[in-house]
PDB file of C-alpha atoms in Angstrom:
ATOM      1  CA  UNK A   5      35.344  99.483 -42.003  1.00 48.00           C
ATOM      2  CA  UNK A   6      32.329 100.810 -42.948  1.00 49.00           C
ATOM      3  CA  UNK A   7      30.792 103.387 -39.978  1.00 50.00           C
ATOM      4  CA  UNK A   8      27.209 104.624 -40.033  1.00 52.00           C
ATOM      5  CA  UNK A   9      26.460 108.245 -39.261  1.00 53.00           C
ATOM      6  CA  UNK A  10      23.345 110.485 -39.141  1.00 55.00           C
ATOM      7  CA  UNK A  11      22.637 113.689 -37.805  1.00 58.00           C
ATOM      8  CA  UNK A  12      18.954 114.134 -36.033  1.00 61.00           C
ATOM      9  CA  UNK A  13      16.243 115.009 -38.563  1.00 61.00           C
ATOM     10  CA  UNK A  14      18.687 113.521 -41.750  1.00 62.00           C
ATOM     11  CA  UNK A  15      18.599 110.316 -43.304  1.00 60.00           C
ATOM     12  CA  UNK A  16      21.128 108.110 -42.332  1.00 58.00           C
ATOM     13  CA  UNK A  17      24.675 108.325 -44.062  1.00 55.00           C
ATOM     14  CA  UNK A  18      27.517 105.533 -44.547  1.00 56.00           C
ATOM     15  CA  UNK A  19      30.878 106.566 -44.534  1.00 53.00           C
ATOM     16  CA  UNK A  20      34.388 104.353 -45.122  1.00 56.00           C
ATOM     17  CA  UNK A  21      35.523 106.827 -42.161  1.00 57.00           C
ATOM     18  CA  UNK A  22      33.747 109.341 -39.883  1.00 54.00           C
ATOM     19  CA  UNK A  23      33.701 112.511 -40.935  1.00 56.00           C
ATOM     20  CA  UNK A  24      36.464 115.482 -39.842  1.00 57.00           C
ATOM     21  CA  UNK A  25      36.474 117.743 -37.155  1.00 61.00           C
ATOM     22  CA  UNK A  26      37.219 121.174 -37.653  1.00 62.00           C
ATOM     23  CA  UNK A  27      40.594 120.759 -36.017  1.00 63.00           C
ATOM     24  CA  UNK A  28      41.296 117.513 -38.481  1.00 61.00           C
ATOM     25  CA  UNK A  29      40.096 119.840 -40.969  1.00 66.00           C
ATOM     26  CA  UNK A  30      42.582 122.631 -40.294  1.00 77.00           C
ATOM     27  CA  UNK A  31      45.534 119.958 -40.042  1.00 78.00           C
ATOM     28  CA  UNK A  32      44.878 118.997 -43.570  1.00 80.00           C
ATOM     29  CA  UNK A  33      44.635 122.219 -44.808  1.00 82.00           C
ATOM     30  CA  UNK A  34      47.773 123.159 -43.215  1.00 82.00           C
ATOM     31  CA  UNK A  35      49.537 120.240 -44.725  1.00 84.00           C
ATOM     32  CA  UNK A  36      47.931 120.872 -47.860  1.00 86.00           C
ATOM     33  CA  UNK A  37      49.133 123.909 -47.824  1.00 87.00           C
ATOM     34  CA  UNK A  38      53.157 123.209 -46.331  1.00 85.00           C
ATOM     35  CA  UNK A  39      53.119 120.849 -49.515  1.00 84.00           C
ATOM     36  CA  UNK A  40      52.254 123.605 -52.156  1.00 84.00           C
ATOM     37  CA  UNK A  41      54.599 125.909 -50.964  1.00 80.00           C
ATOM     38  CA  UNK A  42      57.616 122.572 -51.282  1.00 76.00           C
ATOM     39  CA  UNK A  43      56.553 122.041 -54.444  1.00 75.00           C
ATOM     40  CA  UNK A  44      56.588 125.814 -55.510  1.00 75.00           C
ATOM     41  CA  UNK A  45      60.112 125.980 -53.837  1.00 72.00           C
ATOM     42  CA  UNK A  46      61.334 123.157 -55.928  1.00 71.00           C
ATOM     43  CA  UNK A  47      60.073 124.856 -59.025  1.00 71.00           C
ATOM     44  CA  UNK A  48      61.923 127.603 -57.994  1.00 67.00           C
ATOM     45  CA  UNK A  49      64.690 128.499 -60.683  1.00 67.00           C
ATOM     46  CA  UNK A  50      68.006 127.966 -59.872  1.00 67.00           C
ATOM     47  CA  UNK A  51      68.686 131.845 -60.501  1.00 65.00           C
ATOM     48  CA  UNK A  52      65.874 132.674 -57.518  1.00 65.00           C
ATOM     49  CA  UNK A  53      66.818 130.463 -55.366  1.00 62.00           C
ATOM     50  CA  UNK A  54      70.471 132.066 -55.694  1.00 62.00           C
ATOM     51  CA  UNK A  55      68.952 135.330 -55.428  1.00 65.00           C
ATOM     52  CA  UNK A  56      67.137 134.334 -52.463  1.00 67.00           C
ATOM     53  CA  UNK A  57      70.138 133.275 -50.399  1.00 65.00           C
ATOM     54  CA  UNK A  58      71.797 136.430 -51.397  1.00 72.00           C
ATOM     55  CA  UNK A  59      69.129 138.276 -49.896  1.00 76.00           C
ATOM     56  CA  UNK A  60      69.782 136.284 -46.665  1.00 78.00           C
ATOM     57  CA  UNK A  61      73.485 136.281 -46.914  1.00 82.00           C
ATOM     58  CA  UNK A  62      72.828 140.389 -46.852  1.00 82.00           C
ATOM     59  CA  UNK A  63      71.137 140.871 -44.379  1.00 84.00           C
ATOM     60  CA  UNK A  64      72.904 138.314 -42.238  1.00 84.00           C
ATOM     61  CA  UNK A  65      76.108 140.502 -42.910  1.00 87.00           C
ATOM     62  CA  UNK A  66      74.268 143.885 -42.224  1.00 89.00           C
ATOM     63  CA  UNK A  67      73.199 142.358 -38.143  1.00 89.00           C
ATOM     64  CA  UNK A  68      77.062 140.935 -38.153  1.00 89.00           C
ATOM     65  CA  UNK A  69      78.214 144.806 -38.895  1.00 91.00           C
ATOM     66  CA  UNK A  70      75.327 146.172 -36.325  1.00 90.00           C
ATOM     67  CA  UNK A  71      76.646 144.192 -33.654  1.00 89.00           C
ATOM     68  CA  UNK A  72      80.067 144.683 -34.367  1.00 90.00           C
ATOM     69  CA  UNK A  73      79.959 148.374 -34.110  1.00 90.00           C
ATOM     70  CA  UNK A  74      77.304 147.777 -30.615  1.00 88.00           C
ATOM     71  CA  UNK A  75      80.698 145.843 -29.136  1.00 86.00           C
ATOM     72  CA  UNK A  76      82.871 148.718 -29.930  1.00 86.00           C
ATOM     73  CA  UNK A  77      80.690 151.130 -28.642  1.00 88.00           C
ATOM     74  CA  UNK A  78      80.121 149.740 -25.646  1.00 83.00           C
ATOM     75  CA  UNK A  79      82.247 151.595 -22.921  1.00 79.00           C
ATOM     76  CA  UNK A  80      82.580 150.116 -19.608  1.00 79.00           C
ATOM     77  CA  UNK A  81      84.308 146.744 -18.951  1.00 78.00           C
ATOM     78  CA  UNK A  82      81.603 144.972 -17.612  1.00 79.00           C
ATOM     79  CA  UNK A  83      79.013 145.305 -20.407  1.00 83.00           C
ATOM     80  CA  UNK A  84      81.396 144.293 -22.746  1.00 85.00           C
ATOM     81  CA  UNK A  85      81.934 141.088 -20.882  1.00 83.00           C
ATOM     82  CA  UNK A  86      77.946 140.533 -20.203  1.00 85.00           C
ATOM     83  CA  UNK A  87      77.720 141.129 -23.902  1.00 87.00           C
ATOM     84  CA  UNK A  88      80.277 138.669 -24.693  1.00 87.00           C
ATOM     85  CA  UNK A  89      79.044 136.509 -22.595  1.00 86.00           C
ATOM     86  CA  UNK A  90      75.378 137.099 -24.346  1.00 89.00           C
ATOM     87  CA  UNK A  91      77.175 136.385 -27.796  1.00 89.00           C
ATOM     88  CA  UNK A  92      78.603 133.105 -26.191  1.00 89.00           C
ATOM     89  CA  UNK A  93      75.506 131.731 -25.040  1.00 90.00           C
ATOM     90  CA  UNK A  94      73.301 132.887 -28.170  1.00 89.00           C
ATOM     91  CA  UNK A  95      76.129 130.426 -30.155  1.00 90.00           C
ATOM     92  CA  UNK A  96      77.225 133.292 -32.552  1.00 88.00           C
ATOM     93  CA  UNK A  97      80.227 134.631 -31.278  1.00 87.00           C
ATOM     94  CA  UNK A  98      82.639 132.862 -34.255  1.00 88.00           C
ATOM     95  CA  UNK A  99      81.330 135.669 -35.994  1.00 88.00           C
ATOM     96  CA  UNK A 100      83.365 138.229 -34.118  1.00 89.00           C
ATOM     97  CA  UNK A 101      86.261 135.984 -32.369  1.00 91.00           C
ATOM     98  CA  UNK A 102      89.071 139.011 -33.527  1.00 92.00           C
ATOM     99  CA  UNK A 103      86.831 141.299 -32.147  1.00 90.00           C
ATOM    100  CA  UNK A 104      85.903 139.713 -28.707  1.00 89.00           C
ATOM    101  CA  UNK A 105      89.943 138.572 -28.287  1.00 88.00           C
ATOM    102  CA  UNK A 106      91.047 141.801 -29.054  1.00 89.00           C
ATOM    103  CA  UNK A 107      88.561 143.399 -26.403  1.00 86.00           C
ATOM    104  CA  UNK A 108      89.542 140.878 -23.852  1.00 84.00           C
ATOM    105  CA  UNK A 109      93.265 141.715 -24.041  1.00 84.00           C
ATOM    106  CA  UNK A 110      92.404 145.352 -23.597  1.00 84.00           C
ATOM    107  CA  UNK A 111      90.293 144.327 -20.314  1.00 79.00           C
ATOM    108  CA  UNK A 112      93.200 142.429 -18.877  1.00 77.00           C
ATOM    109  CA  UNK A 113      95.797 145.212 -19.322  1.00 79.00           C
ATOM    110  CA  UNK A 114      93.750 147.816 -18.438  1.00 76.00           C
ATOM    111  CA  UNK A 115      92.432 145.313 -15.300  1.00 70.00           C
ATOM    112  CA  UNK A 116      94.763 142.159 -14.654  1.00 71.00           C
ATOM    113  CA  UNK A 117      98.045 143.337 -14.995  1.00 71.00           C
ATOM    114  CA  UNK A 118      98.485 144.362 -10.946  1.00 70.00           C
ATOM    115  CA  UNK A 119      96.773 142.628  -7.732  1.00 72.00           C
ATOM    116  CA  UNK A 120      95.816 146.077  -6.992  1.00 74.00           C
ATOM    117  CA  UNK A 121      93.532 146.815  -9.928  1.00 72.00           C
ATOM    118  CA  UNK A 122      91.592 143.388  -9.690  1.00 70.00           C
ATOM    119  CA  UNK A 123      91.086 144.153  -5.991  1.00 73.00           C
ATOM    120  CA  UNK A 124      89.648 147.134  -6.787  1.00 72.00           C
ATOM    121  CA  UNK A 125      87.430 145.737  -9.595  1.00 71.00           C
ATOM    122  CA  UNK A 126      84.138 145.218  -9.599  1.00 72.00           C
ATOM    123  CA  UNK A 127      82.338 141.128  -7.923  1.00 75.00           C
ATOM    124  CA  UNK A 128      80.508 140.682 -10.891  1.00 74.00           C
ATOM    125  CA  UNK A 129      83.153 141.518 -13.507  1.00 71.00           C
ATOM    126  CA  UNK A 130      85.128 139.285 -11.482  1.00 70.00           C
ATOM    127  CA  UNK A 131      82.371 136.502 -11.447  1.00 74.00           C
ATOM    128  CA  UNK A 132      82.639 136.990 -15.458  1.00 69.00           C
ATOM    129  CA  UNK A 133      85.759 136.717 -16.229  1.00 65.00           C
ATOM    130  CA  UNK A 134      85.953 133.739 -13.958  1.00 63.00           C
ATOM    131  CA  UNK A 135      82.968 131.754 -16.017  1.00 57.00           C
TER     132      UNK A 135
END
């Protein structure tokens, strides 16, 4: 469908669509741009793309050693169960599932082992180990 545009003081102008808005504009420049960087990807050698991943798998195992050693260091009973719980509910606890089961034995004989001790314990440690 042919559309007829003109802006005042210009001749008339036929277009097979109107023209883009700056927003249109951006979009396609966007997506211009999202498919140049696939199709340098793809190019990508093999050997990059390996060397790419083992730049991720690094660092991924330098944070998994960070928070490993932030789990050890913490020292009372109820930040180590908030931060479990954190770990639980941010979906990357399999990472440390020795380290969180060997911490949650310690809490429950240092805690759990007498009626006496878990009245004496904190409500919201309670509340935690109860979730």
């Amino acid at each position: 469908m042919a559309v007829l545009w003109w802006q005042k003081g210009l001749a008339p102008v036929i277009y097979l669509r109107p023209p883009l808005s700056r927003s249109d504009q951006t979009e396609k420049q966007q997506q211009k741009r999202e498919k140049e960087r696939i199709q340098a990807e793809e190019k990508m050698s093999p050997k990059r793309k390996l060397e790419r991943g083992n730049d991720y798998t690094s660092r991924a195992d330098t944070l998994i050693d960070a928070v490993k050693s932030m789990i050890w260091k913490v020292s009372h009973s109820l930040s180590t169960l908030e931060l479990i719980d954190d770990l639980h509910r941010r979906g990357i606890s399999y990472h440390f599932v020795d380290d969180i089961s060997h911490l949650l034995d310690m809490i429950y004989h240092n805690y759990y082992q007498t009626q006496d001790k878990w009245d004496r314990m904190d409500l919201k440690l309670k509340a935690l180990v109860l979730d």
